[in-house]
CSV table of C-alpha atoms in Angstrom, one decimal:
chain,number,residue,atom,x,y,z
A,1,UNK,CA,10.9,-11.4,-50.3
A,2,UNK,CA,9.1,-12.4,-47.2
A,3,UNK,CA,4.8,-13.4,-47.3
A,4,UNK,CA,3.5,-14.0,-43.8
A,5,UNK,CA,0.4,-16.5,-44.3
A,6,UNK,CA,0.0,-19.6,-45.9
A,7,UNK,CA,-3.3,-19.0,-47.5
A,8,UNK,CA,-4.5,-18.9,-51.6
A,9,UNK,CA,-3.3,-15.3,-51.3
A,10,UNK,CA,0.0,-15.8,-50.2
A,11,UNK,CA,0.7,-19.1,-51.7
A,12,UNK,CA,-0.3,-17.3,-55.5
A,13,UNK,CA,2.4,-14.4,-54.7
A,14,UNK,CA,5.0,-16.8,-53.8
A,15,UNK,CA,4.6,-18.7,-57.2
A,16,UNK,CA,4.5,-15.2,-58.9
A,17,UNK,CA,7.7,-13.7,-57.0
A,18,UNK,CA,9.6,-17.3,-57.3
A,19,UNK,CA,8.8,-17.0,-61.0
A,20,UNK,CA,10.3,-13.5,-61.4
A,21,UNK,CA,13.5,-15.1,-59.5
A,22,UNK,CA,13.6,-13.9,-56.3
A,23,UNK,CA,14.4,-15.6,-53.2
A,24,UNK,CA,10.7,-16.1,-51.5
A,25,UNK,CA,10.3,-17.2,-47.5
A,26,UNK,CA,6.5,-18.0,-46.8
A,27,UNK,CA,5.8,-18.0,-43.0
A,28,UNK,CA,2.6,-19.7,-42.1
A,29,UNK,CA,1.2,-20.3,-39.0
A,30,UNK,CA,-0.9,-23.3,-40.4
A,31,UNK,CA,-4.7,-21.9,-39.8
A,32,UNK,CA,-5.3,-20.5,-43.1
A,33,UNK,CA,-9.4,-19.8,-43.3
A,34,UNK,CA,-9.6,-22.0,-46.6
A,35,UNK,CA,-8.3,-24.9,-44.5
A,36,UNK,CA,-12.1,-24.8,-43.2
A,37,UNK,CA,-13.7,-25.2,-46.7
A,38,UNK,CA,-15.1,-28.8,-46.7
A,39,UNK,CA,-15.6,-28.8,-50.8
A,40,UNK,CA,-16.1,-25.3,-52.8
A,41,UNK,CA,-17.6,-25.3,-56.1
A,42,UNK,CA,-17.0,-21.6,-56.4
A,43,UNK,CA,-12.9,-22.2,-57.4
A,44,UNK,CA,-12.4,-21.6,-60.9
A,45,UNK,CA,-10.8,-24.4,-62.6
A,46,UNK,CA,-12.6,-27.3,-60.8
A,47,UNK,CA,-15.9,-27.9,-61.8
A,48,UNK,CA,-16.6,-31.0,-60.1
A,49,UNK,CA,-15.4,-28.5,-56.8
A,50,UNK,CA,-12.1,-28.8,-54.5
A,51,UNK,CA,-12.1,-29.1,-50.7
A,52,UNK,CA,-9.6,-26.0,-48.9
A,53,UNK,CA,-7.2,-28.4,-47.8
A,54,UNK,CA,-6.6,-30.0,-51.6
A,55,UNK,CA,-6.5,-26.4,-52.9
A,56,UNK,CA,-3.5,-25.0,-50.6
A,57,UNK,CA,-1.6,-28.5,-51.4
A,58,UNK,CA,-1.9,-27.8,-54.5
A,59,UNK,CA,-0.4,-24.4,-54.0
A,60,UNK,CA,2.4,-25.2,-51.7
A,61,UNK,CA,3.4,-28.1,-54.4
A,62,UNK,CA,3.2,-25.1,-57.5
A,63,UNK,CA,5.4,-21.9,-55.5
A,64,UNK,CA,7.9,-24.9,-54.0
A,65,UNK,CA,8.0,-26.0,-57.5
A,66,UNK,CA,9.7,-22.7,-58.4
A,67,UNK,CA,12.2,-22.2,-55.4
A,68,UNK,CA,9.7,-20.8,-53.0
A,69,UNK,CA,10.1,-22.1,-49.6
A,70,UNK,CA,7.2,-22.6,-47.2
A,71,UNK,CA,7.7,-22.8,-43.3
A,72,UNK,CA,5.9,-23.5,-40.3
A,73,UNK,CA,5.8,-20.6,-38.2
A,74,UNK,CA,4.6,-17.3,-36.5
A,75,UNK,CA,6.3,-13.9,-37.0
A,76,UNK,CA,6.0,-11.8,-33.6
A,77,UNK,CA,6.7,-8.3,-35.3
A,78,UNK,CA,8.2,-6.4,-38.2
A,79,UNK,CA,10.0,-3.5,-37.9
A,80,UNK,CA,11.3,-1.2,-41.4
A,81,UNK,CA,14.6,0.7,-42.2
A,82,UNK,CA,18.0,0.3,-44.5
A,83,UNK,CA,16.0,-0.6,-47.5
A,84,UNK,CA,13.9,-3.6,-45.9
A,85,UNK,CA,12.3,-4.9,-43.2
A,86,UNK,CA,13.1,-6.9,-40.0
A,87,UNK,CA,10.9,-9.7,-38.8
A,88,UNK,CA,10.7,-11.3,-35.8
A,89,UNK,CA,9.6,-14.7,-35.9
A,90,UNK,CA,9.9,-18.3,-34.0
A,91,UNK,CA,12.1,-19.4,-36.4
A,92,UNK,CA,14.3,-16.3,-36.2
A,93,UNK,CA,15.1,-12.8,-37.6
A,94,UNK,CA,14.5,-12.5,-41.1
A,95,UNK,CA,15.4,-9.7,-43.3
A,96,UNK,CA,13.8,-9.1,-46.3
A,97,UNK,CA,13.4,-6.0,-49.0
A,98,UNK,CA,9.7,-6.2,-49.1
A,99,UNK,CA,7.0,-7.6,-46.9
A,100,UNK,CA,3.5,-9.4,-47.8
A,101,UNK,CA,0.7,-9.8,-45.5
A,102,UNK,CA,-1.8,-12.4,-46.1
A,103,UNK,CA,-3.4,-13.0,-42.7
A,104,UNK,CA,-6.7,-13.2,-43.4
A,105,UNK,CA,-9.5,-13.0,-40.8
A,106,UNK,CA,-11.1,-14.9,-38.2
A,107,UNK,CA,-15.0,-15.8,-38.8
A,108,UNK,CA,-16.7,-15.1,-35.2
A,109,UNK,CA,-19.1,-17.9,-35.1
A,110,UNK,CA,-21.7,-19.0,-33.1
A,111,UNK,CA,-21.5,-21.6,-29.9
A,112,UNK,CA,-21.9,-25.0,-31.2
A,113,UNK,CA,-20.0,-27.9,-29.8
A,114,UNK,CA,-17.2,-29.5,-32.6
A,115,UNK,CA,-17.9,-26.5,-34.7
A,116,UNK,CA,-14.9,-28.1,-36.8
A,117,UNK,CA,-17.2,-31.0,-37.5
A,118,UNK,CA,-20.1,-28.9,-38.0
A,119,UNK,CA,-18.3,-26.9,-40.8
A,120,UNK,CA,-16.8,-29.7,-42.4
A,121,UNK,CA,-20.2,-31.2,-42.6
A,122,UNK,CA,-21.9,-28.3,-43.9
A,123,UNK,CA,-24.1,-27.7,-41.2
A,124,UNK,CA,-22.5,-24.1,-40.2
A,125,UNK,CA,-21.3,-22.0,-43.5
A,126,UNK,CA,-19.3,-19.3,-43.0
A,127,UNK,CA,-19.6,-17.7,-46.9
A,128,UNK,CA,-22.8,-17.5,-48.7
A,129,UNK,CA,-21.3,-15.9,-51.7
A,130,UNK,CA,-19.1,-19.4,-52.0
A,131,UNK,CA,-21.9,-21.8,-51.3
A,132,UNK,CA,-25.4,-20.1,-51.2
A,133,UNK,CA,-26.0,-22.3,-54.7
A,134,UNK,CA,-25.4,-25.4,-52.8
A,135,UNK,CA,-28.6,-24.7,-50.7
A,136,UNK,CA,-31.1,-24.1,-52.9
A,137,UNK,CA,-34.7,-24.5,-52.1
A,138,UNK,CA,-33.2,-25.9,-47.9
A,139,UNK,CA,-34.1,-24.6,-44.6
A,140,UNK,CA,-31.9,-22.0,-43.5
A,141,UNK,CA,-31.2,-19.9,-40.6
A,142,UNK,CA,-29.1,-16.4,-40.6
A,143,UNK,CA,-27.4,-15.9,-37.2
A,144,UNK,CA,-26.4,-12.4,-36.5
A,145,UNK,CA,-27.3,-8.5,-35.5
A,146,UNK,CA,-28.4,-5.8,-37.4
A,147,UNK,CA,-27.9,-4.9,-41.1
A,148,UNK,CA,-25.2,-7.5,-41.5
A,149,UNK,CA,-27.6,-10.5,-41.0
A,150,UNK,CA,-30.5,-8.6,-42.8
A,151,UNK,CA,-28.4,-8.4,-45.8
A,152,UNK,CA,-27.2,-12.0,-45.9
A,153,UNK,CA,-30.3,-13.0,-45.4
A,154,UNK,CA,-31.9,-11.3,-48.2
A,155,UNK,CA,-29.1,-12.6,-50.4
A,156,UNK,CA,-29.9,-16.4,-49.0
A,157,UNK,CA,-33.6,-15.6,-50.1
A,158,UNK,CA,-32.7,-15.4,-53.7
A,159,UNK,CA,-31.7,-19.1,-53.3
A,160,UNK,CA,-34.5,-20.5,-50.9
A,161,UNK,CA,-37.9,-19.7,-49.7
A,162,UNK,CA,-36.6,-20.8,-46.2
A,163,UNK,CA,-34.9,-17.9,-44.2
A,164,UNK,CA,-35.0,-17.5,-40.9
A,165,UNK,CA,-32.9,-14.6,-39.2
A,166,UNK,CA,-31.7,-15.5,-35.4
A,167,UNK,CA,-30.9,-12.8,-33.2
A,168,UNK,CA,-28.9,-13.2,-30.0
A,169,UNK,CA,-30.3,-10.4,-28.2
A,170,UNK,CA,-34.0,-9.5,-28.5
A,171,UNK,CA,-32.5,-6.0,-29.3
A,172,UNK,CA,-30.4,-7.4,-31.9
A,173,UNK,CA,-33.0,-6.3,-34.5
A,174,UNK,CA,-34.6,-2.7,-35.2
A,175,UNK,CA,-37.8,-1.9,-36.2
A,176,UNK,CA,-36.5,-0.9,-39.7
A,177,UNK,CA,-34.7,-3.9,-40.4
A,178,UNK,CA,-38.1,-6.3,-39.1
A,179,UNK,CA,-39.8,-4.3,-41.3
A,180,UNK,CA,-37.3,-4.6,-44.4
A,181,UNK,CA,-36.9,-8.8,-43.7
A,182,UNK,CA,-41.2,-9.0,-43.4
A,183,UNK,CA,-41.6,-7.5,-46.9
A,184,UNK,CA,-39.1,-10.1,-48.2
A,185,UNK,CA,-40.8,-13.0,-46.6
A,186,UNK,CA,-38.1,-13.7,-44.2
A,187,UNK,CA,-38.9,-14.7,-40.4
A,188,UNK,CA,-37.2,-13.4,-37.5
A,189,UNK,CA,-36.9,-15.7,-34.2
A,190,UNK,CA,-35.6,-14.6,-31.1
A,191,UNK,CA,-34.0,-15.0,-28.8
A,192,UNK,CA,-30.8,-17.8,-29.1
A,193,UNK,CA,-30.3,-19.7,-26.7
A,194,UNK,CA,-28.1,-22.2,-28.0
A,195,UNK,CA,-27.4,-24.6,-31.1
A,196,UNK,CA,-27.0,-28.3,-31.4
A,197,UNK,CA,-25.9,-30.5,-34.3
A,198,UNK,CA,-28.4,-32.8,-35.4
A,199,UNK,CA,-28.0,-35.9,-37.5
A,200,UNK,CA,-30.0,-34.1,-40.4
A,201,UNK,CA,-28.7,-30.7,-39.7
A,202,UNK,CA,-29.0,-28.1,-36.2
A,203,UNK,CA,-31.2,-27.4,-33.9
A,204,UNK,CA,-31.4,-23.7,-32.7
A,205,UNK,CA,-33.2,-24.0,-29.0
A,206,UNK,CA,-34.7,-20.3,-28.3
A,207,UNK,CA,-35.0,-19.0,-25.0
A,208,UNK,CA,-38.5,-19.3,-24.7
A,209,UNK,CA,-38.2,-23.4,-25.2
A,210,UNK,CA,-39.1,-23.3,-28.8
A,211,UNK,CA,-36.9,-25.8,-30.6
A,212,UNK,CA,-36.3,-25.3,-34.5
A,213,UNK,CA,-34.9,-27.3,-37.3
A,214,UNK,CA,-32.7,-26.1,-40.4
A,215,UNK,CA,-30.6,-27.9,-42.9
A,216,UNK,CA,-27.5,-25.1,-42.4
A,217,UNK,CA,-27.0,-22.4,-40.3
A,218,UNK,CA,-25.0,-19.0,-41.6
A,219,UNK,CA,-22.9,-16.8,-39.4
A,220,UNK,CA,-23.6,-13.5,-39.6
A,221,UNK,CA,-21.7,-12.2,-36.4
A,222,UNK,CA,-18.2,-10.7,-38.0
A,223,UNK,CA,-14.7,-11.4,-37.9
A,224,UNK,CA,-11.4,-10.5,-36.4
A,225,UNK,CA,-9.0,-8.6,-38.9
A,226,UNK,CA,-5.5,-9.8,-38.3
A,227,UNK,CA,-3.7,-6.7,-39.2
A,228,UNK,CA,-1.7,-6.3,-36.0
A,229,UNK,CA,1.9,-6.5,-37.8
A,230,UNK,CA,0.5,-3.9,-40.3
A,231,UNK,CA,-0.6,-1.6,-37.3
A,232,UNK,CA,2.6,-2.3,-35.7
A,233,UNK,CA,4.1,-0.5,-38.4
A,234,UNK,CA,2.1,2.1,-38.3
A,235,UNK,CA,0.5,1.4,-41.5
A,236,UNK,CA,-3.2,2.9,-42.6
A,237,UNK,CA,-6.0,0.5,-41.3
A,238,UNK,CA,-9.9,1.3,-41.4
A,239,UNK,CA,-12.2,1.6,-38.7
A,240,UNK,CA,-12.9,-2.3,-39.0
A,241,UNK,CA,-9.0,-3.4,-39.1
A,242,UNK,CA,-8.6,-4.2,-42.8
A,243,UNK,CA,-5.2,-2.7,-43.8
A,244,UNK,CA,-5.7,0.3,-46.6
A,245,UNK,CA,-4.3,-0.3,-50.0
A,246,UNK,CA,-3.5,1.2,-53.3
A,247,UNK,CA,-4.2,0.2,-56.6
A,248,UNK,CA,-1.4,-2.2,-56.4
A,249,UNK,CA,-2.4,-3.9,-53.0
A,250,UNK,CA,0.5,-1.6,-51.5
A,251,UNK,CA,0.2,-0.3,-48.2
A,252,UNK,CA,0.6,3.3,-46.7
A,253,UNK,CA,4.2,1.5,-45.6
A,254,UNK,CA,6.6,1.6,-48.8
A,255,UNK,CA,7.5,-1.8,-49.8
A,256,UNK,CA,4.7,-3.5,-47.3
A,257,UNK,CA,1.6,-5.2,-49.5
A,258,UNK,CA,-1.7,-7.0,-48.3
A,259,UNK,CA,-3.8,-9.4,-50.0
A,260,UNK,CA,-6.5,-11.6,-49.6
A,261,UNK,CA,-9.4,-11.3,-46.7
A,262,UNK,CA,-7.0,-8.7,-44.4
A,263,UNK,CA,-7.9,-6.1,-47.2
A,264,UNK,CA,-11.6,-5.2,-47.4
A,265,UNK,CA,-12.7,-6.6,-50.7
A,266,UNK,CA,-15.7,-9.6,-51.7
A,267,UNK,CA,-13.8,-12.5,-49.7
A,268,UNK,CA,-13.1,-14.7,-52.0
A,269,UNK,CA,-10.4,-17.5,-53.5
A,270,UNK,CA,-10.4,-15.8,-56.9
A,271,UNK,CA,-10.1,-12.3,-55.8
A,272,UNK,CA,-7.3,-13.3,-53.6
A,273,UNK,CA,-5.5,-14.8,-56.7
A,274,UNK,CA,-5.7,-11.8,-58.3
A,275,UNK,CA,-4.6,-9.5,-55.7
A,276,UNK,CA,-1.7,-11.5,-55.4
A,277,UNK,CA,-0.8,-10.9,-59.1
A,278,UNK,CA,-1.0,-7.7,-58.7
A,279,UNK,CA,1.2,-6.8,-55.9
A,280,UNK,CA,3.8,-9.5,-57.0
A,281,UNK,CA,4.0,-7.6,-60.3
A,282,UNK,CA,4.1,-4.3,-59.0
A,283,UNK,CA,6.9,-5.7,-56.6
A,284,UNK,CA,9.0,-6.8,-59.5
A,285,UNK,CA,8.6,-3.6,-61.2
A,286,UNK,CA,9.5,-1.2,-58.3
A,287,UNK,CA,12.5,-3.9,-57.6
A,288,UNK,CA,13.9,-3.2,-61.0
A,289,UNK,CA,13.2,0.6,-61.4
A,290,UNK,CA,15.3,0.6,-57.8
A,291,UNK,CA,18.3,-1.2,-59.3
A,292,UNK,CA,18.7,0.4,-62.8
A,293,UNK,CA,19.0,3.5,-64.3
A,294,UNK,CA,17.6,3.3,-68.3
A,295,UNK,CA,20.0,4.7,-70.7
A,296,UNK,CA,19.5,7.1,-73.6
A,297,UNK,CA,22.8,6.9,-75.3
A,298,UNK,CA,25.0,4.8,-73.6
A,299,UNK,CA,25.9,3.7,-69.7
A,300,UNK,CA,29.2,4.5,-67.8
A,301,UNK,CA,28.4,1.6,-66.0
A,302,UNK,CA,29.0,-0.8,-69.4
A,303,UNK,CA,31.7,1.3,-71.2
A,304,UNK,CA,34.3,-1.3,-70.9
A,305,UNK,CA,31.6,-4.0,-71.8
A,306,UNK,CA,28.8,-3.7,-73.7
A,307,UNK,CA,27.4,-1.0,-76.3
A,308,UNK,CA,24.2,0.2,-76.5
A,309,UNK,CA,23.4,1.7,-80.2
A,310,UNK,CA,20.9,4.5,-81.5
A,311,UNK,CA,17.9,2.1,-83.5
A,312,UNK,CA,16.1,3.8,-85.6
A,313,UNK,CA,12.7,2.2,-87.1
A,314,UNK,CA,12.8,-1.1,-87.6
A,315,UNK,CA,15.3,-1.9,-85.6
A,316,UNK,CA,18.7,-1.4,-87.3
A,317,UNK,CA,21.3,0.4,-85.8
A,318,UNK,CA,22.2,4.0,-87.4
A,319,UNK,CA,25.2,4.5,-85.1
A,320,UNK,CA,27.4,2.0,-83.4
A,321,UNK,CA,29.3,3.4,-80.4
A,322,UNK,CA,32.9,3.2,-80.4
A,323,UNK,CA,34.5,0.1,-78.8
A,324,UNK,CA,32.7,-2.8,-80.3
A,325,UNK,CA,30.6,-3.6,-83.2
A,326,UNK,CA,26.8,-4.0,-83.0
A,327,UNK,CA,26.4,-7.2,-84.7
A,328,UNK,CA,23.1,-7.1,-85.5
A,329,UNK,CA,22.0,-8.5,-82.4
A,330,UNK,CA,18.8,-6.6,-81.6
A,331,UNK,CA,18.8,-7.1,-77.7
A,332,UNK,CA,16.9,-4.1,-76.1
A,333,UNK,CA,18.7,-2.4,-73.2
A,334,UNK,CA,16.1,-3.3,-70.8
A,335,UNK,CA,17.2,-6.9,-71.6
A,336,UNK,CA,20.6,-6.3,-70.8
A,337,UNK,CA,20.1,-5.2,-67.4
A,338,UNK,CA,17.7,-8.3,-66.7
A,339,UNK,CA,20.8,-10.3,-66.9
A,340,UNK,CA,22.8,-8.3,-65.2
A,341,UNK,CA,23.5,-6.6,-61.7
A,342,UNK,CA,25.2,-2.9,-60.8
A,343,UNK,CA,28.0,-3.4,-58.1
A,344,UNK,CA,30.8,-0.8,-57.2
A,345,UNK,CA,34.2,-1.7,-57.6
A,346,UNK,CA,36.7,0.7,-56.5
A,347,UNK,CA,34.6,3.6,-57.3
A,348,UNK,CA,33.4,2.1,-60.9
A,349,UNK,CA,30.0,1.1,-61.0
A,350,UNK,CA,30.4,-2.0,-63.5
A,351,UNK,CA,27.6,-5.0,-64.5
A,352,UNK,CA,28.9,-8.4,-63.6
A,353,UNK,CA,26.7,-11.2,-64.3
A,354,UNK,CA,24.2,-11.9,-61.8
A,355,UNK,CA,23.1,-15.5,-61.4
A,356,UNK,CA,20.0,-16.9,-59.7
A,357,UNK,CA,19.8,-16.9,-56.0
A,358,UNK,CA,22.8,-14.1,-55.8
A,359,UNK,CA,22.2,-10.9,-54.3
A,360,UNK,CA,22.6,-7.6,-56.1
A,361,UNK,CA,24.1,-5.1,-54.5
A,362,UNK,CA,22.5,-1.7,-54.7
A,363,UNK,CA,25.4,1.3,-55.2
A,364,UNK,CA,25.4,3.6,-52.1
A,365,UNK,CA,22.8,1.9,-50.2
A,366,UNK,CA,24.6,0.5,-47.2
A,367,UNK,CA,24.3,-3.1,-46.2
A,368,UNK,CA,23.0,-5.7,-48.8
A,369,UNK,CA,19.8,-6.2,-48.5
A,370,UNK,CA,19.2,-9.3,-51.3
A,371,UNK,CA,17.0,-9.8,-54.1
């Protein structure tokens, strides 16, 4: 299983898949959006807060504990065929049965010298849902255009009455937008010339020479969705570039899943966790179904090695097939399948024990893809 992207979603999927006893490789470009978080008080389970780098380190260690491999690198392209995917990467060509895209987005930010320092200091912020609580009653600016900036400003006005919208052009805000902002006590100032970091916040210098001081600035300038790998395989994406997925987080390309910010949803760590769990669990179910066929009475593959009895209500066998005795063991047929792999030997399908990390060959599938 190949996971592209080492953010919260990708690493959580790696943890789940590794615990499902799959071979998992995470290829991480090293620039997850979560790494920008100076300290989040919105991540469940960390009431004192946790920084993005600390959270990512914990997630990497958690996935690695169960056998997942996390490697630094770039994935340049994906190709599908022969029951899996071929990924061209900076660390070589990788063959995978399924692919999970957790490539995220890149926020568009206003021009500000030493932007990384400003984000770390909380002067520039990217997610009001994440940290609006931390700016209660403070003086806030929202830099953006149109409805995007208005919606963010309205949301923030629940936390502070001191909200100002800053446009980068005189035409950024329509008459209806100005009216809606005015009705809620939100100020509009234009046109922004530049921002500069101050000792106690941020200074916004307008084109008319006016300088306004704010405790923090929120960027509402949109983002770039990193969905190029999905588009290269012909996966459906929305007009904004987000990968379209079904209820199992699977894209329109069979076997390719998308989780985290690269999917249009609420961009939250908790949401990425849930999407990863859904995708990994569905991939595991699909893997089992593609490898094993349920038996009604008995399986020819097990004719010489095991017996599958009929079981009446209460779990006791009503009949034992010839060749073996039931001995009162109550294992279910699916549990037997969990411990075995189907292998074609001399034209006969036989069940052989499958050790962890071994490859499960699929009869008639051609080249071995691995699990």
